[in-house]
CSV table of C-alpha atoms and ligand atoms in Angstrom, one decimal:
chain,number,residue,atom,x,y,z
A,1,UNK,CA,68.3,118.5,78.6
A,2,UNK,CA,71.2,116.1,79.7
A,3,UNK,CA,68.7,114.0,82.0
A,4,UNK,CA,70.6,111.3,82.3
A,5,UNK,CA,73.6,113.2,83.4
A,6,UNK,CA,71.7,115.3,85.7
A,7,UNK,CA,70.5,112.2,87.8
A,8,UNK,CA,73.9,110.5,87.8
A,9,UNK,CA,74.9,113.4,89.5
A,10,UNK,CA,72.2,114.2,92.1
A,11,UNK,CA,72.5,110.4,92.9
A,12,UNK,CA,74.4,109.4,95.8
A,13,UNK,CA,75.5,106.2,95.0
A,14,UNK,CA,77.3,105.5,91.6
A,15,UNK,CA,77.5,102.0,89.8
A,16,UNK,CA,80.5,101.7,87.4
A,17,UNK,CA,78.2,102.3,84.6
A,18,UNK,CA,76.9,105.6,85.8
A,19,UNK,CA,81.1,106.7,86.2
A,20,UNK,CA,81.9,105.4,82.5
A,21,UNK,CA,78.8,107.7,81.4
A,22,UNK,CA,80.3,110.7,83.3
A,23,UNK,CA,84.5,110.0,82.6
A,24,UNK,CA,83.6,109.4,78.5
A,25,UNK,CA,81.5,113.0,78.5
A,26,UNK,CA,82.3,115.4,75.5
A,27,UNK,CA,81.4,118.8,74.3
A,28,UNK,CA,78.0,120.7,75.8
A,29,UNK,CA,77.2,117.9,78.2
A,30,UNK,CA,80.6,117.2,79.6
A,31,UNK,CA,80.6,121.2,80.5
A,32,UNK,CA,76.9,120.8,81.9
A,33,UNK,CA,78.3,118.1,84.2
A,34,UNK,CA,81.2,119.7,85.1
A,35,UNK,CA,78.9,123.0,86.7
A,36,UNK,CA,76.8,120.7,88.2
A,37,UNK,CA,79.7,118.6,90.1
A,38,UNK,CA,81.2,121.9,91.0
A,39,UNK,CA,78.0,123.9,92.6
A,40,UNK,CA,77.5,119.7,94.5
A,41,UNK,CA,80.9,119.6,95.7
A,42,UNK,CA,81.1,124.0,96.8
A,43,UNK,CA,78.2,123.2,98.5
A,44,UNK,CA,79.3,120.1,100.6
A,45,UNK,CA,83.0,120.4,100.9
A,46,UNK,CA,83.1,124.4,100.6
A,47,UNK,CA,85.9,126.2,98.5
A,48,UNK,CA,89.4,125.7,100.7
A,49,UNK,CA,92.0,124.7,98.6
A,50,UNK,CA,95.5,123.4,100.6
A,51,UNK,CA,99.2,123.9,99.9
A,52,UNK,CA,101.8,121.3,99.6
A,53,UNK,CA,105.0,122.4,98.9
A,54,UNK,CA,107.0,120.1,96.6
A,55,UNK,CA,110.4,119.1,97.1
A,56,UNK,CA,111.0,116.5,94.5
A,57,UNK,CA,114.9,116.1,96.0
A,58,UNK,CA,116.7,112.9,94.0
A,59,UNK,CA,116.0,111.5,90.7
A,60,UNK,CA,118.0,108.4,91.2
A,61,UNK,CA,115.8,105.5,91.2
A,62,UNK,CA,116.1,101.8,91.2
A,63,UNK,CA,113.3,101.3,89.6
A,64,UNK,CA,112.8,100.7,85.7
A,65,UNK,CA,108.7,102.1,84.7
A,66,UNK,CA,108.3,101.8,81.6
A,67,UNK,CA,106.4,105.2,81.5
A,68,UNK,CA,108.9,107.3,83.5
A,69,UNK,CA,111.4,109.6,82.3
A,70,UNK,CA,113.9,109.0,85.1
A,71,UNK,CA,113.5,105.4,85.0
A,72,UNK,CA,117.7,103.7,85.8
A,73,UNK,CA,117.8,103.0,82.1
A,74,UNK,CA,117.5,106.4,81.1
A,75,UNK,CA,121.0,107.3,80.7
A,76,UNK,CA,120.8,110.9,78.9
A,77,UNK,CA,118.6,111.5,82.6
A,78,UNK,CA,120.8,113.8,84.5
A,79,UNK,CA,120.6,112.7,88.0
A,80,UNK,CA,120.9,115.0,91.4
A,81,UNK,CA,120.4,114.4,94.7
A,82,UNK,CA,119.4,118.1,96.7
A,83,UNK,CA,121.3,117.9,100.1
A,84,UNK,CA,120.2,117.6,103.5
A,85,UNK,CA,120.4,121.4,103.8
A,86,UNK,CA,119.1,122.7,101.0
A,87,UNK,CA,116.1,120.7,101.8
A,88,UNK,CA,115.7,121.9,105.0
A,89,UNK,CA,116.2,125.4,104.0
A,90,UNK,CA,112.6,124.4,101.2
A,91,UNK,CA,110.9,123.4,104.4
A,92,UNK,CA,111.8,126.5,106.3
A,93,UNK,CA,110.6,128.6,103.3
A,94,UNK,CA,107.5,126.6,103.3
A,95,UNK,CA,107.0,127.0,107.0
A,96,UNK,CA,107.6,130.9,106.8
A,97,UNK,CA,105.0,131.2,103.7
A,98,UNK,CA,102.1,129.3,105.6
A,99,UNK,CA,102.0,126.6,103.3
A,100,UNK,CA,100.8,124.2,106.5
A,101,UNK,CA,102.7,121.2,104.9
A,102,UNK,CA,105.3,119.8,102.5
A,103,UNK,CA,105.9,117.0,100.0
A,104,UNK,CA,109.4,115.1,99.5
A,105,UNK,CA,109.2,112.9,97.0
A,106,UNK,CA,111.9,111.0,94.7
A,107,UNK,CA,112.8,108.1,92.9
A,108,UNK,CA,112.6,105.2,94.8
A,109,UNK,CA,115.4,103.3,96.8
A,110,UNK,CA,115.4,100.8,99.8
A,111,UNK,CA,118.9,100.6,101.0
A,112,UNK,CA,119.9,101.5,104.8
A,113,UNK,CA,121.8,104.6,103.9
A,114,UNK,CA,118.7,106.2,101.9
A,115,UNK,CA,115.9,104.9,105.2
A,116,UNK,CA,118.3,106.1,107.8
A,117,UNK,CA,118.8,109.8,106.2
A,118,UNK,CA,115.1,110.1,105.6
A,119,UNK,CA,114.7,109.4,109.1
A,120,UNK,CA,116.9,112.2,110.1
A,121,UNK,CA,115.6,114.5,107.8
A,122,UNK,CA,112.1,114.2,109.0
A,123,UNK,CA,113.1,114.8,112.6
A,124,UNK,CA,115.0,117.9,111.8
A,125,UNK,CA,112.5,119.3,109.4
A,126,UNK,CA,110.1,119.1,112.5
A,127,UNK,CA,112.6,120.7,114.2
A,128,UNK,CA,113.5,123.9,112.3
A,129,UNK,CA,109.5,124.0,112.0
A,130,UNK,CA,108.7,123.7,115.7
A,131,UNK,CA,106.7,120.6,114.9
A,132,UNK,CA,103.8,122.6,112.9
A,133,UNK,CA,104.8,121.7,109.5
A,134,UNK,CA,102.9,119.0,108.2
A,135,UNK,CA,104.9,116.3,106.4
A,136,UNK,CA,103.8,114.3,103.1
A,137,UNK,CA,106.1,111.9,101.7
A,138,UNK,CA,106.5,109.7,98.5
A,139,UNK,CA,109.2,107.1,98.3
A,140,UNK,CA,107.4,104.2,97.0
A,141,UNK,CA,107.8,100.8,98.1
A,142,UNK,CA,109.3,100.0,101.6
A,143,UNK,CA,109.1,97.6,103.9
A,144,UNK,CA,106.6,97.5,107.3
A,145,UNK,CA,109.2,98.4,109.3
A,146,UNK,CA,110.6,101.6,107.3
A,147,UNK,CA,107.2,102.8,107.0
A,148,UNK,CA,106.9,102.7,110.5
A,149,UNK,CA,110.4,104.4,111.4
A,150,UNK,CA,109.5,106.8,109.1
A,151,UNK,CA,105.6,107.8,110.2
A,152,UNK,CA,107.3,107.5,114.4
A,153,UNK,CA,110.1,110.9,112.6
A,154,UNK,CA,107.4,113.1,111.7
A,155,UNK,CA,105.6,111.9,108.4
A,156,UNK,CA,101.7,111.5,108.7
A,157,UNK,CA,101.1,111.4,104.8
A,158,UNK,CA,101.9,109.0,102.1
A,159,UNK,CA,101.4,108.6,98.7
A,160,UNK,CA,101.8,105.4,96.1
A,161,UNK,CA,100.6,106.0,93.4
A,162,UNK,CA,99.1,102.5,91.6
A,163,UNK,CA,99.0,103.8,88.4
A,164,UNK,CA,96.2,101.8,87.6
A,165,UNK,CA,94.6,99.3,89.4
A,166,UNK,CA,93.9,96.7,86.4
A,167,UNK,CA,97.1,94.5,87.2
A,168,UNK,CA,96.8,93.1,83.3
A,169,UNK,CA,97.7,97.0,82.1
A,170,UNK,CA,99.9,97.4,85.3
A,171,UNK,CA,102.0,94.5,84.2
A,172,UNK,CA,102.1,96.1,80.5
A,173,UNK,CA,103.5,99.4,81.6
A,174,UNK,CA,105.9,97.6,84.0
A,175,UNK,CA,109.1,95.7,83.7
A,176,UNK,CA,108.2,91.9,84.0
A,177,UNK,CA,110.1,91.5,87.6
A,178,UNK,CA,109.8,91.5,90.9
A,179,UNK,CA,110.6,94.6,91.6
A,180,UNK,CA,107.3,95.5,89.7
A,181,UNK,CA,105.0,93.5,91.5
A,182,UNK,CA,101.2,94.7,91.2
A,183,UNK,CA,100.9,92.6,94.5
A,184,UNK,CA,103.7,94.4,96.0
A,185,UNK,CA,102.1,97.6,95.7
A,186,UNK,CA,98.9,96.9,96.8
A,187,UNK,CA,100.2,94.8,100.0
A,188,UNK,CA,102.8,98.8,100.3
A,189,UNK,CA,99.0,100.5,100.3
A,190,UNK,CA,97.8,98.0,102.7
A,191,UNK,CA,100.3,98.3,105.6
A,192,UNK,CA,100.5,102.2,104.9
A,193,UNK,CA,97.1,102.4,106.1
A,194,UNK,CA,98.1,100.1,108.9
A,195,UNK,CA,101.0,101.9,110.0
A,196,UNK,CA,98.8,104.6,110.3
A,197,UNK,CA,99.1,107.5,107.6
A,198,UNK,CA,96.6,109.2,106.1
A,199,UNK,CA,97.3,107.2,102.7
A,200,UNK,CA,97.2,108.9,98.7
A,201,UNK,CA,97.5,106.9,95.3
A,202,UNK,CA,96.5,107.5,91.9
A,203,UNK,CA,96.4,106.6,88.6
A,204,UNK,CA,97.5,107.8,85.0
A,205,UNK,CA,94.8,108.9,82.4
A,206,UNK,CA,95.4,108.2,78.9
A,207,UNK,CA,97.9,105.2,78.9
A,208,UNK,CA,98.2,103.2,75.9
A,209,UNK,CA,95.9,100.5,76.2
A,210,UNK,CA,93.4,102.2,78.7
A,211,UNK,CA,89.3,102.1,78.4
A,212,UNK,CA,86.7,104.4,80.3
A,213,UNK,CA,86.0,100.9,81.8
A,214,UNK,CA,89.5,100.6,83.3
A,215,UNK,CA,89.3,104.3,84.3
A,216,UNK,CA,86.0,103.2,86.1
A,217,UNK,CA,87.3,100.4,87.7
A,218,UNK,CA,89.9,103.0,89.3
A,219,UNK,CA,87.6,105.0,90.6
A,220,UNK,CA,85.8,102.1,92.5
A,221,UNK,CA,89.5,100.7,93.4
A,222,UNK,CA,90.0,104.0,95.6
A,223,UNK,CA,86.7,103.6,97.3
A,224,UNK,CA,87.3,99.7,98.5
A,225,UNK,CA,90.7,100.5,99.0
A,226,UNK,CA,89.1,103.1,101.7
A,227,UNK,CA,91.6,105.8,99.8
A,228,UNK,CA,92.4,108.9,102.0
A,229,UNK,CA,93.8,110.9,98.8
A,230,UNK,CA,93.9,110.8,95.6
A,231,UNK,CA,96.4,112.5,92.8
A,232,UNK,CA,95.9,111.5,89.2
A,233,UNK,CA,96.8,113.2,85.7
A,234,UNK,CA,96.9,112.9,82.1
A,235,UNK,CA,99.7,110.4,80.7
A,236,UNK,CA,102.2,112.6,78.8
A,237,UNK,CA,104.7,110.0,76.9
A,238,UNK,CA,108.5,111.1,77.5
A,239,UNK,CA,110.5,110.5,74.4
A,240,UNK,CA,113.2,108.4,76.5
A,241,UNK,CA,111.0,105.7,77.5
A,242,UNK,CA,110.2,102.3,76.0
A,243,UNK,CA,105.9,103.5,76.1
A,244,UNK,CA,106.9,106.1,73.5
A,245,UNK,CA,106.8,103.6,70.7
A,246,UNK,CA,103.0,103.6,71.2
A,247,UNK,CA,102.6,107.3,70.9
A,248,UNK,CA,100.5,107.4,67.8
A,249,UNK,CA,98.0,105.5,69.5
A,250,UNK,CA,97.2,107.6,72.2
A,251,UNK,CA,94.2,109.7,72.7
A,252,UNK,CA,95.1,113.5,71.6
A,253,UNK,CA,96.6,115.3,74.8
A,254,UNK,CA,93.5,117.4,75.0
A,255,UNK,CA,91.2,114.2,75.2
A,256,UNK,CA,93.4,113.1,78.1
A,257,UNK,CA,93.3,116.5,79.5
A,258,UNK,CA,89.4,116.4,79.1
A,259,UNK,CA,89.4,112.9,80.8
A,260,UNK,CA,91.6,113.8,83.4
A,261,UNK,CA,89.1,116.7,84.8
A,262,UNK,CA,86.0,114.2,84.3
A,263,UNK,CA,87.9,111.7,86.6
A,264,UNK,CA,88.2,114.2,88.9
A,265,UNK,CA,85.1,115.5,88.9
A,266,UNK,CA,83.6,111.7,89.0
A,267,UNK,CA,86.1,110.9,92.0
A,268,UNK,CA,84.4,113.8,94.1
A,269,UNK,CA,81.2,112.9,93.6
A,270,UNK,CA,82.3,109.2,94.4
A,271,UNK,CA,84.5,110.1,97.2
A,272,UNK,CA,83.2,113.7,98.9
A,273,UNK,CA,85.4,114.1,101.6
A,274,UNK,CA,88.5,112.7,100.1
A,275,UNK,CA,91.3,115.4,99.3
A,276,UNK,CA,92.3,115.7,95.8
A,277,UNK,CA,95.1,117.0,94.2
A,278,UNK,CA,95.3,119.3,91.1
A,279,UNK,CA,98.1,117.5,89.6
A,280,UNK,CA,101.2,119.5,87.7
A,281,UNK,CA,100.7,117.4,84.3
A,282,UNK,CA,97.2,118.8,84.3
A,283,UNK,CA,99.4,122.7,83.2
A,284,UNK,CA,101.5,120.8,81.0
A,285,UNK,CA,98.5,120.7,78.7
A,286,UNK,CA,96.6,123.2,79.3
A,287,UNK,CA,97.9,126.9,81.2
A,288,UNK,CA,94.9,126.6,83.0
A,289,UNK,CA,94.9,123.1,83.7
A,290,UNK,CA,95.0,122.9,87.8
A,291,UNK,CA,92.5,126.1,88.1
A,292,UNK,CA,89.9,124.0,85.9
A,293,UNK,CA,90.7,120.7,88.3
A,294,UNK,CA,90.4,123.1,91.4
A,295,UNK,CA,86.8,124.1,90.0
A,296,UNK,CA,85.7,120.8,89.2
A,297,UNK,CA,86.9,118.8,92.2
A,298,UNK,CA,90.7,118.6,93.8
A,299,UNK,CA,91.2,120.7,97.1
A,300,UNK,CA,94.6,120.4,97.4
A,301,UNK,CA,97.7,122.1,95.0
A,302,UNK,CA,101.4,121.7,95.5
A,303,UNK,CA,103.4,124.5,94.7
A,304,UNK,CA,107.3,123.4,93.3
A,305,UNK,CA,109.4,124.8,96.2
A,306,UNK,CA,112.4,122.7,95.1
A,307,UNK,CA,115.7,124.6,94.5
A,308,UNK,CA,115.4,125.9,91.0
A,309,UNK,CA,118.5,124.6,89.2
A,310,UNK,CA,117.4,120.6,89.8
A,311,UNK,CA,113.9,121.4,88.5
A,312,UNK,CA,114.3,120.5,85.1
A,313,UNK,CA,116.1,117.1,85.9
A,314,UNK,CA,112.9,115.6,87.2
A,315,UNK,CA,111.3,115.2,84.5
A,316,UNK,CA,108.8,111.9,85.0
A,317,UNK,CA,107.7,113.0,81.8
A,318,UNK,CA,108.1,116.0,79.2
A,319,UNK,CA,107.1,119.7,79.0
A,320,UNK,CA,106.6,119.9,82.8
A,321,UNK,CA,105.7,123.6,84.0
A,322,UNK,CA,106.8,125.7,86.1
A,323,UNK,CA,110.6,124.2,86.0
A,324,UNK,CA,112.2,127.8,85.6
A,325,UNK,CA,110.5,129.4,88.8
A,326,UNK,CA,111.9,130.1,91.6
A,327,UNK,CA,110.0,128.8,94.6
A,328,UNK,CA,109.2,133.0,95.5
A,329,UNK,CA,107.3,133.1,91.5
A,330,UNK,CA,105.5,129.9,92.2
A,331,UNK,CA,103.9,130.6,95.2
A,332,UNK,CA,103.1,134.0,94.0
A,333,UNK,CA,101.9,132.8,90.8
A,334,UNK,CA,99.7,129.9,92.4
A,335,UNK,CA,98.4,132.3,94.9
A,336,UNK,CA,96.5,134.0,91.7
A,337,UNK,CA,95.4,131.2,90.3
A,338,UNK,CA,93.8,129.5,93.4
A,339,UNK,CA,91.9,133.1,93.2
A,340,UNK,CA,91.2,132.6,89.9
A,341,UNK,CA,89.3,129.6,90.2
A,342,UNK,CA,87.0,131.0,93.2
A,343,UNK,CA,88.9,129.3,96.1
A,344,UNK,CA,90.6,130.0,98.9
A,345,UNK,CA,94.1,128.7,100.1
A,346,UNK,CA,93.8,127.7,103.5
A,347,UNK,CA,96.9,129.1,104.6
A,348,UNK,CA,99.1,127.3,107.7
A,349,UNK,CA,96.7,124.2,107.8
A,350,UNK,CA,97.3,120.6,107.6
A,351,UNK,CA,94.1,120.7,105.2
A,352,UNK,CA,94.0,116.7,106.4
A,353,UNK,CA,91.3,114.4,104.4
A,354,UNK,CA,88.5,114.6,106.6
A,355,UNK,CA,87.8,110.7,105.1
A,356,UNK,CA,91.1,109.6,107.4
A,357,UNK,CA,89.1,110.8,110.7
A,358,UNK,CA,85.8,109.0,109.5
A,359,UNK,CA,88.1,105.7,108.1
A,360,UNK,CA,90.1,106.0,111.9
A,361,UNK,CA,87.1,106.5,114.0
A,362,UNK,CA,85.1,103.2,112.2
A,363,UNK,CA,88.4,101.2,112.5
A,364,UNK,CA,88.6,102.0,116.4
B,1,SF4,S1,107.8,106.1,88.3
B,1,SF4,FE1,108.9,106.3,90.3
B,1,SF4,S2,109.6,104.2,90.8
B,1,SF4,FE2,109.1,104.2,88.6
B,1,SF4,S3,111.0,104.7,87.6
B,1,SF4,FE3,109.9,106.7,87.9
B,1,SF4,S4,110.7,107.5,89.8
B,1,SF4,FE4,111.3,105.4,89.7
C-alpha cells in the first residue's frame, strides 16, 4: 500500500516531483506519510524540541504587504511600541524559565534612531542575562552594516522571511516599489549569511495564487539558499488588507492547515538537520496545530512572552492564539503540549541548527 509514498520517503535525495507528490497528499495516505516522516526524522534528529521566547515589541512598520494586518495603511491597526524596560524585564523572564533564547521581532524600520536602540538593547539583554541568553532577531531588511552592528551586540540569529520564493507571486502579494524588492530580499538573506548568523526564512502556504509546484519550488529555494532555519505557516487572510478581496478563492483553512504540516514534513526529509519552527498560525486553525507540526517535523516552538496587554495589536493576520495569556500560562501551557506530542523541551539550550556548523565548517 502507498508504494510510491513509501519510497519517496526512504529516498535520500528528492526531485521537485517527488515533494509535489508528498505536499499535495490527502486523507489515508497523507496520514501514512506523515508516521513515516516522523519515526525517519525521531530516529535521526531525536525528539528535543527548543524554546524561543517571543517578544513581538512594535507594530509600527514602514512597510506596506499586501498580506499583513499591520501593514502602514492599516489605520484601524492600533500601534505600540513595548519599552526598552519592559523588554528587558521578557528577557529576564525568559532567562529565569530556561528558555536558552529569545525572539524580538517587529515591523520593520531603517532609520538611525530604531538601529542605534536595537543595538543597545541587545548589549543590555546580554547583560541582565550574563551573556547565556541566546538572541534571535527579526527586523527585516537592513543594510550590511546594521546587520553587522547588530550580530557584533549580541544577536547570532536572523530570520527574513521570503514569503515565497517565486518573485512573479512575490511581486503579486507586494506593493509595486522599491521598498518591495524580491532582489532586495534575497541580496538581505545573502549578506546575513555573510555577516555570519545562523540565518531563518520561510514562506506562506495557501496564498492566493499558489500551486504545490510553487510550494515545491520553496522547498528546493531553502536548500540552494543553504537555509539554517525555516518557519512557515498557513496564510490566514486579515480582513484589513487589500489580499482579502481574493478570499473566496482560497483553499479552505483546513487544506492549508493540511499543506502546511506536509511542507513541514517534506522540508525535514529535505533538510534533516535544519531547525524548524512550529509556527503560531498553525493553532489558529487547528488547537492542536504546533503539537501535530512538532510530530511531523519542526524542533523548535516560541512561546509569546510579550507583555500581555500589546498582544492583541500584533495581529499579522486574524484569530491569532494565545493573545490573552500571560507569558506565566503560556509557558506552562506549552510545556504540556511539547509533552503531548512525545518531545522534550531542551531546557536552557541555544538548540542551534546543527546545518550552520556543517554550512560554517565547509565555508572555512
Ligand atoms: S509583513 Fe512585516 S514588513 Fe510587511 S507590513 Fe507586515 S510587519 Fe511590515
Amino acid at each position: 500500500m502507498f508504494e510510491k509514498t513509501y519510497k519517496i520517503v526512504h529516498q535520500s535525495t528528492f526531485s521537485k516531483e517527488d515533494l509535489v507528490h508528498l505536499i499535495s497528499l490527502e486523507g489515508e495516505e497523507r496520514d501514512f506519510f506523515l508516521k513515516e516522516t516522523s519515526n525517519k526524522y525521531i530516529q535521526n534528529l531525536g525528539n528535543k524540541v527548543y524554546f524561543r521566547g517571543l517578544v513581538e515589541f512594535s507594530n509600527y512598520c514602514t512597510k506596506d504587504c499586501l498580506y499583513c494586518g499591520i501593514r502602514k495603511s492599516n489605520t484601524s491597526s492600533e500601534r505600540y511600541d513595548i519599552d526598552d524596560a519592559e523588554i528587558l524585564k521578557a528577557a529576564k523572564f525568559a532567562y529565569d524559565n530556561h528558555y536558552g533564547s529569545i525572539v524580538l521581532q517587529s515591523g520593520e524600520r531603517d532609520d538611525k534612531r530604531f538601529i542605534d536602540r536595537i543595538t543597545e538593547l541587545l548589549k543590555k539583554i546580554k547583560e541582565v542575562t550574563d551573556g547565556k541568553l541566546g538572541i534571535t532577531i527579526s527586523l527585516g531588511e537592513q543594510t550590511e552594516d546594521t546587520y553587522q552592528k547588530w550580530f557584533d551586540a549580541g544577536a547570532h540569529r536572523y530570520l527574513l522571511r521570503i514569503e515565497s520564493s517565486n518573485k512573479s507571486l512575490y511581486q503579486k502579494i507586494h506593493p509595486n516599489d522599491s521598498h518591495h524588492d524580491f532582489e532586495t530580499r534575497i541580496n538581505c538573506l545573502n549578506l546575513l549569511q555573510k555577516t555570519g548568523y545562523q540565518t531563518g526564512t520561510g514562506v506562506m502556504i495557501g496564498l492566493p495564487f499558489q500551486t504545490y509546484e510553487d510550494l515545491a519550488d520553496d522547498l528546493l529555494f531553502f536548500k540552494d539558499m543553504n537555509i539554517d532555519m525555516v518557519g512557515m505557516g498557513p496564510f490566514i487572510e486579515h480582513t484589513e488588507t487589500p489580499l482579502y478581496q481574493y478570499k473566496d478563492q482560497l483553499w479552505s483553512l483546513q487544506r492549508r492547515f493540511e499543506v502546511a504540516i506536509n511542507m513541514i514534513a517534506a522540508l525535514r526529509l529535505l533538510l534533516p538537520n535544519i531547525n524548524i519552527a512550529a509556527a503560531t498560525a498553525l493553532q489558529a486553525i487547528d488547537p492542536m496545530g504546533r503539537e501535530k507540526a512538532l510530530k511531523f517535523g519542526a524542533n523548535v516552538i516560541m512561546p509569546n512572552i510579550t507583555p500581555t496587554i500589546h498582544r492583541k495589536d500584533y495581529t499579522l493576520y486574524q484569530n491569532k492564539p494565545c493573545t490573552d495569556e500571560g507569558a506565566d500560562d503560556c509557558s506552562n501551557c506549552l510545556s504540556i503540549r511539547v509533552e503531548m506530542a512525545d518531545r522534550k523541551i531542551g531546557y536552557d539550550e541555544w538548540g542551534d541548527s546543527k546545518h550552520f556548523f556543517k554550512r560554517t565548517a565547509i565555508e572555512q
